[in-house]
mmCIF file with all atom_site columns, C-alpha atoms in Angstrom:
data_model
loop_
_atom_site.group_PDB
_atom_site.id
_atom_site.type_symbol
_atom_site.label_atom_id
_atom_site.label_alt_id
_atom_site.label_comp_id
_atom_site.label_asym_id
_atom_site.label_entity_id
_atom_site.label_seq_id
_atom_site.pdbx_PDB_ins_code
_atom_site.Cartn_x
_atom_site.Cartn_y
_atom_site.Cartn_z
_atom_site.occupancy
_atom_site.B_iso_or_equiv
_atom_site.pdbx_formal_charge
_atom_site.auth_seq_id
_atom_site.auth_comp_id
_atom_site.auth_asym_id
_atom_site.auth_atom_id
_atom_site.pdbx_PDB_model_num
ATOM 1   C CA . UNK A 1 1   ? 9.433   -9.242  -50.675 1.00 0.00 ? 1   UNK A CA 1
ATOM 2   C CA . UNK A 1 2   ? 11.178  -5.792  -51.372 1.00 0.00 ? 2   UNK A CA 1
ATOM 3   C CA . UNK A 1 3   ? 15.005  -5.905  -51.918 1.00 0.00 ? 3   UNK A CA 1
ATOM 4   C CA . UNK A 1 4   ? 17.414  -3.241  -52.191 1.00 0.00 ? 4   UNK A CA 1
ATOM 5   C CA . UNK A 1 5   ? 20.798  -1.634  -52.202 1.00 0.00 ? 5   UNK A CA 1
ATOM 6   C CA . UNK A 1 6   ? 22.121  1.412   -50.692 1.00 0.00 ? 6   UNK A CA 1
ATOM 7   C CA . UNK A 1 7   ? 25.078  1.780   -52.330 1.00 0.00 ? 7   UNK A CA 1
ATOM 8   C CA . UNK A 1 8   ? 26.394  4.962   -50.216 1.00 0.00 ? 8   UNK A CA 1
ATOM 9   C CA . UNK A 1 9   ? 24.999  4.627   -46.936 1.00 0.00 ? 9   UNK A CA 1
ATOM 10  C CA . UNK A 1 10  ? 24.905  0.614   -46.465 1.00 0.00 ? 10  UNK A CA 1
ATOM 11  C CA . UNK A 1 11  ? 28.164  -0.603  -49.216 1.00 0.00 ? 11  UNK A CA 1
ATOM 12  C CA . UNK A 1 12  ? 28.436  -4.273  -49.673 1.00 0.00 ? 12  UNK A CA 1
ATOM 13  C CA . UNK A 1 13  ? 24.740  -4.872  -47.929 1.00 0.00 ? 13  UNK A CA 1
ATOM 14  C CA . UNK A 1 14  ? 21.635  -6.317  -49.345 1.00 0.00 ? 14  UNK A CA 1
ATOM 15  C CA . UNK A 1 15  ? 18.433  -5.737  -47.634 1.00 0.00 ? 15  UNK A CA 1
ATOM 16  C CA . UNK A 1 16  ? 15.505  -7.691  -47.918 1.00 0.00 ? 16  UNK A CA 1
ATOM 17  C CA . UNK A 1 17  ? 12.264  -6.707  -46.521 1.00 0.00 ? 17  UNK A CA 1
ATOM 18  C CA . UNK A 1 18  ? 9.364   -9.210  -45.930 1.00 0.00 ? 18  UNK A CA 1
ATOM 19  C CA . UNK A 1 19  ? 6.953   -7.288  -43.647 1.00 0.00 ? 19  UNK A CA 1
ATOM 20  C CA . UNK A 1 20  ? 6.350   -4.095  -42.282 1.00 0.00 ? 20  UNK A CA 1
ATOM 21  C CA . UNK A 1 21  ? 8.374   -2.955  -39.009 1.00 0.00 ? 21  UNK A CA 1
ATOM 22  C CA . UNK A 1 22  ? 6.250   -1.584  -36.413 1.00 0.00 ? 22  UNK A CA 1
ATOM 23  C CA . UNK A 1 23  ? 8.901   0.274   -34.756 1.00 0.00 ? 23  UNK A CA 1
ATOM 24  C CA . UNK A 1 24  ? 10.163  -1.908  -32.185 1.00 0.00 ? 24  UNK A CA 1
ATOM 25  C CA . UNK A 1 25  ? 12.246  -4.327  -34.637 1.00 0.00 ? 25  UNK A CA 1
ATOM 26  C CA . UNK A 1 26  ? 14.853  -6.988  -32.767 1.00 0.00 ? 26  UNK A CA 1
ATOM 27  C CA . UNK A 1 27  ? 18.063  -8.569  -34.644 1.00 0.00 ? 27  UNK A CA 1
ATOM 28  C CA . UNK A 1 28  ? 19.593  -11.438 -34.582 1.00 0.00 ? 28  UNK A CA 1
ATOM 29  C CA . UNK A 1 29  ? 23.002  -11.510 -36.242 1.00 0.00 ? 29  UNK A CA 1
ATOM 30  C CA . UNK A 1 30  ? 25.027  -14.679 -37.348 1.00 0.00 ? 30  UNK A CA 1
ATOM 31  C CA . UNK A 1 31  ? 28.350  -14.868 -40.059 1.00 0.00 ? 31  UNK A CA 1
ATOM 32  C CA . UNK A 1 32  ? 26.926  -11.790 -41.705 1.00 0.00 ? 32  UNK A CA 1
ATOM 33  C CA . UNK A 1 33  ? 23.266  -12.137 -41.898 1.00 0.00 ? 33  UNK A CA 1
ATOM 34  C CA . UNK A 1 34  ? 21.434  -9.911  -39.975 1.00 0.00 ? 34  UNK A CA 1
ATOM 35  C CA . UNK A 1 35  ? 17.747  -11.714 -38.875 1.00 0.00 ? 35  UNK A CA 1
ATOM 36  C CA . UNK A 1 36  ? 15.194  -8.905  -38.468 1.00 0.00 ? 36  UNK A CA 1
ATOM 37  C CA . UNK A 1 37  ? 11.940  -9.429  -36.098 1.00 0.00 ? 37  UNK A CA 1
ATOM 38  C CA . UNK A 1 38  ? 9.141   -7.497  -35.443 1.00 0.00 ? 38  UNK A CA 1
ATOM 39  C CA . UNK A 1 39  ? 7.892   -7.385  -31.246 1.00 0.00 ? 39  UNK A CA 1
ATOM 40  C CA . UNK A 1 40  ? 6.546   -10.726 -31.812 1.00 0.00 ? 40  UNK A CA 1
ATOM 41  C CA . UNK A 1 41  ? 9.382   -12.698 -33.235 1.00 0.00 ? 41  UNK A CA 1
ATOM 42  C CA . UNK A 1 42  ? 7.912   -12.804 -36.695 1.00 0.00 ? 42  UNK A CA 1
ATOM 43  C CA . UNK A 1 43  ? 10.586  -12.283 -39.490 1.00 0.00 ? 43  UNK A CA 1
ATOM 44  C CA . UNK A 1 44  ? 10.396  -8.546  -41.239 1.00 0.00 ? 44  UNK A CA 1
ATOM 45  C CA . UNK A 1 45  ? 13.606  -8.807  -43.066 1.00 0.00 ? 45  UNK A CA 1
ATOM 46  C CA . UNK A 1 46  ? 17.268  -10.075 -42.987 1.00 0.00 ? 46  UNK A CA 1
ATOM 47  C CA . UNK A 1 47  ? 20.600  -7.867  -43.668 1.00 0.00 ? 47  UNK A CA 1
ATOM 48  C CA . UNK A 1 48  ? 23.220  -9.607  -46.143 1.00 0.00 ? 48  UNK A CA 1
ATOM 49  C CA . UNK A 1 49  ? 26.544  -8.487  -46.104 1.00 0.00 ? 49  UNK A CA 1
ATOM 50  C CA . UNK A 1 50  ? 29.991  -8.305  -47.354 1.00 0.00 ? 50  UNK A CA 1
ATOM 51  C CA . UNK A 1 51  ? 27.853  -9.683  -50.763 1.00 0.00 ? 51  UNK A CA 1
ATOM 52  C CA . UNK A 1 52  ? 30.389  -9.166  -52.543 1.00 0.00 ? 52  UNK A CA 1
ATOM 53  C CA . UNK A 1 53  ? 32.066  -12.471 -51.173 1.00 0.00 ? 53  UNK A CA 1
ATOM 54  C CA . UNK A 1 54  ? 29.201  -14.438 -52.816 1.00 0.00 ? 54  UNK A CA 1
ATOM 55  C CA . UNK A 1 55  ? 26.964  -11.739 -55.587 1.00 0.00 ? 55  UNK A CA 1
ATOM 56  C CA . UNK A 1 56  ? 28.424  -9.466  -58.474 1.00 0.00 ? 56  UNK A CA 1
ATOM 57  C CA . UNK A 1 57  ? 27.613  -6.392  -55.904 1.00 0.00 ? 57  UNK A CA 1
ATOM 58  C CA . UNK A 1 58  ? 29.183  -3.997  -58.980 1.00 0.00 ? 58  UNK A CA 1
ATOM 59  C CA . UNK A 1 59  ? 25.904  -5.369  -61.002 1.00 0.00 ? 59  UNK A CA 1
ATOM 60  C CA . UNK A 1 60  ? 23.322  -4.779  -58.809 1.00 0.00 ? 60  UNK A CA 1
ATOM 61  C CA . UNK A 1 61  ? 21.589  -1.261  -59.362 1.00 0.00 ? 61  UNK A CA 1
ATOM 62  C CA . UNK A 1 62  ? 21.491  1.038   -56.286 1.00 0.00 ? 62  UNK A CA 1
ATOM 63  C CA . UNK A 1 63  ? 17.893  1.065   -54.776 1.00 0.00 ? 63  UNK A CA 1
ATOM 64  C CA . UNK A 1 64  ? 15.403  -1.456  -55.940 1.00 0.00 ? 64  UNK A CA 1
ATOM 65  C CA . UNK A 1 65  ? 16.621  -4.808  -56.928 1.00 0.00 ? 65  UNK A CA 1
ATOM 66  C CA . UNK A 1 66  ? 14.315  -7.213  -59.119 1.00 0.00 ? 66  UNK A CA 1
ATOM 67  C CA . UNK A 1 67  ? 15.337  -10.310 -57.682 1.00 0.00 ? 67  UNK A CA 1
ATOM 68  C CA . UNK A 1 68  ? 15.263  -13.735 -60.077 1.00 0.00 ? 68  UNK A CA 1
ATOM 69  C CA . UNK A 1 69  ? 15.222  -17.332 -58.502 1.00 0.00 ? 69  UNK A CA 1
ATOM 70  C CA . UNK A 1 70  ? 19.328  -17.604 -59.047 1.00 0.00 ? 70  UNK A CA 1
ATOM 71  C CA . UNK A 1 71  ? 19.859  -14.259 -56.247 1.00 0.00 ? 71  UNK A CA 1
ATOM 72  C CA . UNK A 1 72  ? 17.058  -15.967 -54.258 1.00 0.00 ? 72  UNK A CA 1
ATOM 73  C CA . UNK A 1 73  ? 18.994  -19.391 -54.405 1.00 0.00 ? 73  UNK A CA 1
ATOM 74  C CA . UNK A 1 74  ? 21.972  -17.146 -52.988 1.00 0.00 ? 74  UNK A CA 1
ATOM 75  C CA . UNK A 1 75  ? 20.296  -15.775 -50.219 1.00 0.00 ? 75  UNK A CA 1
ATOM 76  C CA . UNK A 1 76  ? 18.867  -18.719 -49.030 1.00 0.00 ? 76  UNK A CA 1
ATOM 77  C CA . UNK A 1 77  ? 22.305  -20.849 -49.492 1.00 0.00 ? 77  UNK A CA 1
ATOM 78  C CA . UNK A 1 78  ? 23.748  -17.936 -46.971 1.00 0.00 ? 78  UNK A CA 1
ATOM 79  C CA . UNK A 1 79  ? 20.406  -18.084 -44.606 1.00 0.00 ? 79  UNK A CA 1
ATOM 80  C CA . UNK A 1 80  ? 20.479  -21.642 -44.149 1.00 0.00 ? 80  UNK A CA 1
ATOM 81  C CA . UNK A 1 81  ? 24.868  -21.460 -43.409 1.00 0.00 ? 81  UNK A CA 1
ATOM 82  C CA . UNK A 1 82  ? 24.340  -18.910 -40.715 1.00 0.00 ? 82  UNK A CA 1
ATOM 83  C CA . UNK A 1 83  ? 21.727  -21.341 -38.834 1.00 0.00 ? 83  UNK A CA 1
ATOM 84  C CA . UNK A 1 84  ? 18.289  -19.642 -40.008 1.00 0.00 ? 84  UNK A CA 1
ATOM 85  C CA . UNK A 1 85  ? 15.207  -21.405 -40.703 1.00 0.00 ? 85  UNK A CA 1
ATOM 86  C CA . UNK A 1 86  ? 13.044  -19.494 -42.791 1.00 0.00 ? 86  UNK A CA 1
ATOM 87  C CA . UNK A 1 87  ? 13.060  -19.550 -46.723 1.00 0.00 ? 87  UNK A CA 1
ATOM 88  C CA . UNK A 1 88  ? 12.703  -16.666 -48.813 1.00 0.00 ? 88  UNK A CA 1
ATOM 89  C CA . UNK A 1 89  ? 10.806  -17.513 -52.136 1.00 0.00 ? 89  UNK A CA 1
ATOM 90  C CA . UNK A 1 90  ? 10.157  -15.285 -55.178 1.00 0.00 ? 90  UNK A CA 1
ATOM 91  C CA . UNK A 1 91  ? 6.805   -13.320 -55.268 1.00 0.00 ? 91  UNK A CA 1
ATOM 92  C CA . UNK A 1 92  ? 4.527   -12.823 -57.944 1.00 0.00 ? 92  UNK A CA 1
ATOM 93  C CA . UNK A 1 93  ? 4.697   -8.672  -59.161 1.00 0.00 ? 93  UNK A CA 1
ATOM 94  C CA . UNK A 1 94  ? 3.089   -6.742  -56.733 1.00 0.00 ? 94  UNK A CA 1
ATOM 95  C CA . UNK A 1 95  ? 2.854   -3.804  -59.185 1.00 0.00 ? 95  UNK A CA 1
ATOM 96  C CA . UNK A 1 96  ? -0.234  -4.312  -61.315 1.00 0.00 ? 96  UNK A CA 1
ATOM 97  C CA . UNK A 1 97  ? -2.817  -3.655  -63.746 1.00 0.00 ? 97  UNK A CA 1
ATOM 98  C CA . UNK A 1 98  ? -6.493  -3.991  -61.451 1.00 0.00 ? 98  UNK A CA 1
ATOM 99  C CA . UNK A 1 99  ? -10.252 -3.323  -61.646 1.00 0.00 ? 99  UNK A CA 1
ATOM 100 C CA . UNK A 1 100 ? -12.335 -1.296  -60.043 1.00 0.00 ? 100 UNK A CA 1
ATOM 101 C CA . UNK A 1 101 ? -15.407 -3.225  -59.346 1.00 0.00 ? 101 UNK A CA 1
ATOM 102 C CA . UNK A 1 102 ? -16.783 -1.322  -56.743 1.00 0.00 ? 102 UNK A CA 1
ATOM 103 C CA . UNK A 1 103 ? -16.509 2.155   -55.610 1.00 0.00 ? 103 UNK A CA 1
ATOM 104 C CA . UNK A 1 104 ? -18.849 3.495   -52.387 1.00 0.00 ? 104 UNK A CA 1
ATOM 105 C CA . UNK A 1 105 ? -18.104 6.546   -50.219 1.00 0.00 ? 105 UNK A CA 1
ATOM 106 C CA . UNK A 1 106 ? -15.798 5.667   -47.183 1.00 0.00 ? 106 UNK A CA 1
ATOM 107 C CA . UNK A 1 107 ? -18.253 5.735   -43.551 1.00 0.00 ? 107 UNK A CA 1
ATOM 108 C CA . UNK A 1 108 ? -16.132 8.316   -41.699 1.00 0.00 ? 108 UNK A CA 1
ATOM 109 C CA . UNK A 1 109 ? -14.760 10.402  -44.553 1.00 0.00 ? 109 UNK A CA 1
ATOM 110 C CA . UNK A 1 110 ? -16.130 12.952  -47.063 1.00 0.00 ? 110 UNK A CA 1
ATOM 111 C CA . UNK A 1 111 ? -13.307 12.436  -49.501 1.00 0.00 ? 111 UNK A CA 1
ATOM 112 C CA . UNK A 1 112 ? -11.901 8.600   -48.980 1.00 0.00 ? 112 UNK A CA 1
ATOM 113 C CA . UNK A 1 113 ? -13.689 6.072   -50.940 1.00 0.00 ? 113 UNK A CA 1
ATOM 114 C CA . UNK A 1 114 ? -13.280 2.086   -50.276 1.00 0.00 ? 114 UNK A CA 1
ATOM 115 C CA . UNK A 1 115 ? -13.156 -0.251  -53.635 1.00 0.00 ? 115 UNK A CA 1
ATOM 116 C CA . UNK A 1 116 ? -13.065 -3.826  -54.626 1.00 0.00 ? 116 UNK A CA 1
ATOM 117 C CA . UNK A 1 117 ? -10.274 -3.944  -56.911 1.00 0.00 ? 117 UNK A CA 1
ATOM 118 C CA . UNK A 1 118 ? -9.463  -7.395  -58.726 1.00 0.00 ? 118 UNK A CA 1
ATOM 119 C CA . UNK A 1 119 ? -5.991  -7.459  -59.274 1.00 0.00 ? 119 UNK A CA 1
ATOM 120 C CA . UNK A 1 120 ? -5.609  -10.887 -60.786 1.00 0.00 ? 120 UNK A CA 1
ATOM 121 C CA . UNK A 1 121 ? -8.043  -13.791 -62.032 1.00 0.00 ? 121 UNK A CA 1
ATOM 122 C CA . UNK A 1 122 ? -10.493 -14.359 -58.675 1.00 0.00 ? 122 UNK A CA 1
ATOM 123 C CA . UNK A 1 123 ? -8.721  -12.585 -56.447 1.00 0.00 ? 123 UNK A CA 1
ATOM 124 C CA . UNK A 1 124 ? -10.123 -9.227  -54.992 1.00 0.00 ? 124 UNK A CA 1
ATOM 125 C CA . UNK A 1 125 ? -8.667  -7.048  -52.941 1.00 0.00 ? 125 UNK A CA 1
ATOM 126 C CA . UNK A 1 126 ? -10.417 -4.094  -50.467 1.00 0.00 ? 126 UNK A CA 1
ATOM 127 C CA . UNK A 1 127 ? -8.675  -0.682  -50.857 1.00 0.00 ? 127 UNK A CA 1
ATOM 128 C CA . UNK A 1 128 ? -9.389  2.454   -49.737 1.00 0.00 ? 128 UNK A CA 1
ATOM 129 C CA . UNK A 1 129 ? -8.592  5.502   -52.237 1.00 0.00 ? 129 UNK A CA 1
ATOM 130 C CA . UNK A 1 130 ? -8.530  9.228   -51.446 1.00 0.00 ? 130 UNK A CA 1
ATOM 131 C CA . UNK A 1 131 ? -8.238  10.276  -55.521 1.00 0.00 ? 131 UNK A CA 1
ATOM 132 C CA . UNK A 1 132 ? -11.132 11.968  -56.717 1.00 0.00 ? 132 UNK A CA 1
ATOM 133 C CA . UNK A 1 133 ? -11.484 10.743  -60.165 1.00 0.00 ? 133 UNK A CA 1
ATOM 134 C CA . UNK A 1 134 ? -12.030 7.170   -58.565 1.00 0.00 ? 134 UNK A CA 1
ATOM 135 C CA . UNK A 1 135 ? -14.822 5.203   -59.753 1.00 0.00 ? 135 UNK A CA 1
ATOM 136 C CA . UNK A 1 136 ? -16.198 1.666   -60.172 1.00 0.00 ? 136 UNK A CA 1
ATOM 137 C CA . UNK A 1 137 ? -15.399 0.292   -63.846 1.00 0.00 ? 137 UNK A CA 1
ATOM 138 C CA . UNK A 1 138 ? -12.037 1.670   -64.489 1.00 0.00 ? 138 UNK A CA 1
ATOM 139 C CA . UNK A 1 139 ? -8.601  -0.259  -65.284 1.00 0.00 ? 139 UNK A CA 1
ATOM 140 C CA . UNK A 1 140 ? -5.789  1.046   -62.631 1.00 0.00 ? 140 UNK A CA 1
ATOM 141 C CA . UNK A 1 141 ? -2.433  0.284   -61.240 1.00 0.00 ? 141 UNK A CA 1
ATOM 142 C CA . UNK A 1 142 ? -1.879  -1.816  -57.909 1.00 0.00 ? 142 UNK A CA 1
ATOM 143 C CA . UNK A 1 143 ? 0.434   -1.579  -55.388 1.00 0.00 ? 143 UNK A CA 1
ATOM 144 C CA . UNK A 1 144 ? 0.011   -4.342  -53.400 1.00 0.00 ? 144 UNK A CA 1
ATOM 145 C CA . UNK A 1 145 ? 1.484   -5.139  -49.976 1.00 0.00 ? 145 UNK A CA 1
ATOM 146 C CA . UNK A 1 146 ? 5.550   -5.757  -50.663 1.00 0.00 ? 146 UNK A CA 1
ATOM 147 C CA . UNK A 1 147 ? 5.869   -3.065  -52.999 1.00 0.00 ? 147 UNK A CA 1
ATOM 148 C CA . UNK A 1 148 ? 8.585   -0.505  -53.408 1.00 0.00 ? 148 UNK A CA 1
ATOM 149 C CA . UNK A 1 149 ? 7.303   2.490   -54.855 1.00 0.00 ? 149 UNK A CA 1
ATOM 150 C CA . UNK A 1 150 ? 9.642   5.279   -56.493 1.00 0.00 ? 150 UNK A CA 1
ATOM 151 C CA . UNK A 1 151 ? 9.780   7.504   -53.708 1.00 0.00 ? 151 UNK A CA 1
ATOM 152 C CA . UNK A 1 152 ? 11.291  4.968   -51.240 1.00 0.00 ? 152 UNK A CA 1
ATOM 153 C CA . UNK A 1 153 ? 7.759   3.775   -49.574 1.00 0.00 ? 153 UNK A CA 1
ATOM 154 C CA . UNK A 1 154 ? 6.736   0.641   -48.582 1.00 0.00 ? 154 UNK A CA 1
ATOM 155 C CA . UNK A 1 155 ? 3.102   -0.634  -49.118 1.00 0.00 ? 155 UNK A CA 1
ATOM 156 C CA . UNK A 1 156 ? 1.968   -3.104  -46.775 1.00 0.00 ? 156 UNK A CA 1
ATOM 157 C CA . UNK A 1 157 ? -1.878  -3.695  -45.274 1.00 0.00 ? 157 UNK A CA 1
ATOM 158 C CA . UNK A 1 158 ? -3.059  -0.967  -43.105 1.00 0.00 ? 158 UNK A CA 1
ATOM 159 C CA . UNK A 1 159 ? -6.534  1.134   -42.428 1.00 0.00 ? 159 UNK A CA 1
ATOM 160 C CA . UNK A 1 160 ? -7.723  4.389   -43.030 1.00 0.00 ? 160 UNK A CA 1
ATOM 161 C CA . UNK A 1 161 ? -10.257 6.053   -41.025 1.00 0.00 ? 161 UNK A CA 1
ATOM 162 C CA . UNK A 1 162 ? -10.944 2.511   -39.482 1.00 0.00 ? 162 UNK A CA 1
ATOM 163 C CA . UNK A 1 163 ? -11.161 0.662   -42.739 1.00 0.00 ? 163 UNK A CA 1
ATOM 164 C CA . UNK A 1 164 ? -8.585  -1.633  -43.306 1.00 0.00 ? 164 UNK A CA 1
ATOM 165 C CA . UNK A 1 165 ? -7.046  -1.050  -47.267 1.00 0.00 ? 165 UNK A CA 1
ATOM 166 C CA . UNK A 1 166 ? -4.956  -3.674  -48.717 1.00 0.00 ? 166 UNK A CA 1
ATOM 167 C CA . UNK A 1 167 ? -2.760  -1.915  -51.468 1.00 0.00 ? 167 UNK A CA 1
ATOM 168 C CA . UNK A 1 168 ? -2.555  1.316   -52.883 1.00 0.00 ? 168 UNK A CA 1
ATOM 169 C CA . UNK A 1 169 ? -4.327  2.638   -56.458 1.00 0.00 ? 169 UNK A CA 1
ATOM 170 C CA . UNK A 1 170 ? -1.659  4.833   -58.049 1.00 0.00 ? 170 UNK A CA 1
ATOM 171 C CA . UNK A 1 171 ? -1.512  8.397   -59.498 1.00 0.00 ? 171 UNK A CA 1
ATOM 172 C CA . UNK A 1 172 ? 1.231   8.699   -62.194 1.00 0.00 ? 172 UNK A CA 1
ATOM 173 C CA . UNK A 1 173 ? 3.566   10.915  -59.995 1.00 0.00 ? 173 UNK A CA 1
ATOM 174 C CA . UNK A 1 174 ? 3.352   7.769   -57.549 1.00 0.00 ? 174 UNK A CA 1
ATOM 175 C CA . UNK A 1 175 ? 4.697   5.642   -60.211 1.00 0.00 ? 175 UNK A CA 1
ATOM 176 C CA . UNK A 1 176 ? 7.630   8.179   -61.281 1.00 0.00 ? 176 UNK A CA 1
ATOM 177 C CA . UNK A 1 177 ? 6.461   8.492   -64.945 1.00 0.00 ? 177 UNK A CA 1
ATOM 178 C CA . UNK A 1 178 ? 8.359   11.529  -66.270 1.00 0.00 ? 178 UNK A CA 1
ATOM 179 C CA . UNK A 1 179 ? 5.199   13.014  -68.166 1.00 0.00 ? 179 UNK A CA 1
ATOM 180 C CA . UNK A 1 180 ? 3.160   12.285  -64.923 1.00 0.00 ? 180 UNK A CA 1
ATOM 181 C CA . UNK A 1 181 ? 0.397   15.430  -64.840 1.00 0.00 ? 181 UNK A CA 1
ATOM 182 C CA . UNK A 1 182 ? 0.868   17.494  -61.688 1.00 0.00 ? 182 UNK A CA 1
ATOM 183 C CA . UNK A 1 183 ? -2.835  17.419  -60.758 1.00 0.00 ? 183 UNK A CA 1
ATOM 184 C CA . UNK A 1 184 ? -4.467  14.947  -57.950 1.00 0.00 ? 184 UNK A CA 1
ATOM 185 C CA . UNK A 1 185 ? -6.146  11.456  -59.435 1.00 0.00 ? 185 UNK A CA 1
ATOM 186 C CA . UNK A 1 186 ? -4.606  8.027   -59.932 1.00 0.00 ? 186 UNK A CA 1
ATOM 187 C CA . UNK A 1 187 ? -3.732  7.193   -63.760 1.00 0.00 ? 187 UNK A CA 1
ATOM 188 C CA . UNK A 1 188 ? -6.745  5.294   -65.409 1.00 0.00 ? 188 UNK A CA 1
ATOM 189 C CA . UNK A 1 189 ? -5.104  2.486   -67.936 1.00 0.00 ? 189 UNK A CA 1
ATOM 190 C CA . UNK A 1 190 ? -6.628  1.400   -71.266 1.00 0.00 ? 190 UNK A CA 1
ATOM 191 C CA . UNK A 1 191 ? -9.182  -1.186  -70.534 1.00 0.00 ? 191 UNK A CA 1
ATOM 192 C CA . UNK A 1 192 ? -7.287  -3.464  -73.155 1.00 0.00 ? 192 UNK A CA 1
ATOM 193 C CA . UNK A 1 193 ? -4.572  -3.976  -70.722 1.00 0.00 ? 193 UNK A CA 1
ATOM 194 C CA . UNK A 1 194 ? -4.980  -7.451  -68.727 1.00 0.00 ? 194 UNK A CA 1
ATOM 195 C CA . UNK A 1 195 ? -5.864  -7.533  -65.217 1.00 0.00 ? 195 UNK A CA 1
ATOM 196 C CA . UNK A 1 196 ? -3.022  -8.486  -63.111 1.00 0.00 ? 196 UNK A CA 1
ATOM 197 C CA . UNK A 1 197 ? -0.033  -7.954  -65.302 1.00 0.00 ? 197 UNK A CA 1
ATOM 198 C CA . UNK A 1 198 ? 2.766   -6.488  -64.305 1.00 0.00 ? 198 UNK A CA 1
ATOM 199 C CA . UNK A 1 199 ? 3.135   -2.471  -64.560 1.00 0.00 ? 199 UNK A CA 1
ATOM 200 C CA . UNK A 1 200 ? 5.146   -1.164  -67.264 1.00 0.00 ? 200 UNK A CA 1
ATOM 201 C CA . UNK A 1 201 ? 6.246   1.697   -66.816 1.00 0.00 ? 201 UNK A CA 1
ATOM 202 C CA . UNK A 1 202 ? 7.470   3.156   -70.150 1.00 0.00 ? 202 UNK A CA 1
ATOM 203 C CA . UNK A 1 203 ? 4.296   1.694   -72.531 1.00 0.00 ? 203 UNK A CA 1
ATOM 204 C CA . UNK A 1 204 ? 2.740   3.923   -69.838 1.00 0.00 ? 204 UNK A CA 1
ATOM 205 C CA . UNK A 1 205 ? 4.746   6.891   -69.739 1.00 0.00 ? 205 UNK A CA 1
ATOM 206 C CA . UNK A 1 206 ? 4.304   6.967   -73.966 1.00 0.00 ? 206 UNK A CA 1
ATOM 207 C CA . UNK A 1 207 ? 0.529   6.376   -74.013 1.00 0.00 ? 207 UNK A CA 1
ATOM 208 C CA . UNK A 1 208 ? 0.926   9.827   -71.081 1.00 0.00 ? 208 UNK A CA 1
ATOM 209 C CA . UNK A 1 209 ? 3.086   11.182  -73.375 1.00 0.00 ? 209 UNK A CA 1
ATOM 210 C CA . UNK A 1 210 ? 0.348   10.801  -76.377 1.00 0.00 ? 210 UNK A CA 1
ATOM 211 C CA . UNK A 1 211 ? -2.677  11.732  -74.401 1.00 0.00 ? 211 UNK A CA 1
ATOM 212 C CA . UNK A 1 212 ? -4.288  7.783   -74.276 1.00 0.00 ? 212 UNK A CA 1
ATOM 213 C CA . UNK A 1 213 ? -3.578  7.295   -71.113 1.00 0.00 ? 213 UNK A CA 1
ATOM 214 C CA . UNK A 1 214 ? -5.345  10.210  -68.548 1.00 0.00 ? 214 UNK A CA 1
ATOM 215 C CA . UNK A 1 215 ? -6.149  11.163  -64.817 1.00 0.00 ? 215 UNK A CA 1
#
């Protein structure tokens, strides 16, 4: 589930995003909640707004909003008064610390490779990587379907070259890290970190900074 603000375009409005729109999105509006479908009728997202009637709207940051199980309580108080049925319900991070466990050359592609990442304990995930420092054994970061990355993109399941990749592994300019390296390769992590924590982004930006962390 991504939230955000857009403080100068959208005032007032919340936007929550729970799957990907395919381009042909429907809405369904009631008391100021704005039900977003995809082709199918399967929810992608609802619209709050005039939040300030029932949020501190002053408080939340413009862009990305971390939600906590009081906003989520909110929303769901004002879905259920304008006649929706769906729940929303607070995710696990979707920005993470994974494992390469296997790295083979992509079928239809001299440059893509396809992993198995493990991105928490027992669960494995297939995604296809076009960095070419990528190799089995190393500790990376995850973007897994749901998450908001710095420049305003969405990751949600897809394929490449006819091999469906669920997540993104992330280069350091991805991530926004201010001593990011300009050259191509996702950001190997220390293999101390734990598999399937959530990103932090300044331990990493200092370890950058210091030279332990590399491409």
């Amino acid at each position: 589930m991504i939230v955000s603000t857009n403080k100068a375009s959208y005032p007032d409005t919340l936007i929550v995003i729970t799957g990907p729109d395919n381009g042909r999105s429907k809405f369904v509006e009631k008391d100021k909640v704005t039900r977003v479908e995809d082709a199918d009728g399967n929810l992608i997202g609802y619209n709050f707004f005039n939040v300030s009637d029932f949020l501190d709207y002053d408080k939340l940051p413009n862009g990305q909003v971390h939600p906590n199980q009081e906003l989520v309580d909110k929303l769901n108080k004002k879905v259920s008064e304008a006649g929706f049925d769906e729940k929303l319900e607070l995710g696990k991070p979707t920005l993470v610390y994974g494992y390469v466990e296997t790295c083979e050359p992509h079928p239809d592609s001299d440059h893509l490779h396809v992993t198995t990442v493990e991105v928490a304990d027992g669960e494995e995930h297939q995604i296809v990587c076009g960095a070419p420092n990528i190799a089995q054994g190393q500790k990376v970061v995850v973007a897994l379907p749901g998450t908001l990355m710095p420049n305003g993109q969405q990751i949600w399941p897809g394929e490449l070259r006819g091999v469906d990749s669920y997540g993104m592994i992330c280069s350091a300019r991805e991530l926004g890290l201010a001593h990011a390296p300009q050259k191509r390769g996702i950001m190997v992590v220390p293999d101390s970190f734990k598999v399937g924590d959530e990103f932090e982004p300044t331990k990493c930006d200092e370890l950058l900074a210091s030279g332990q962390i590399s491409l």
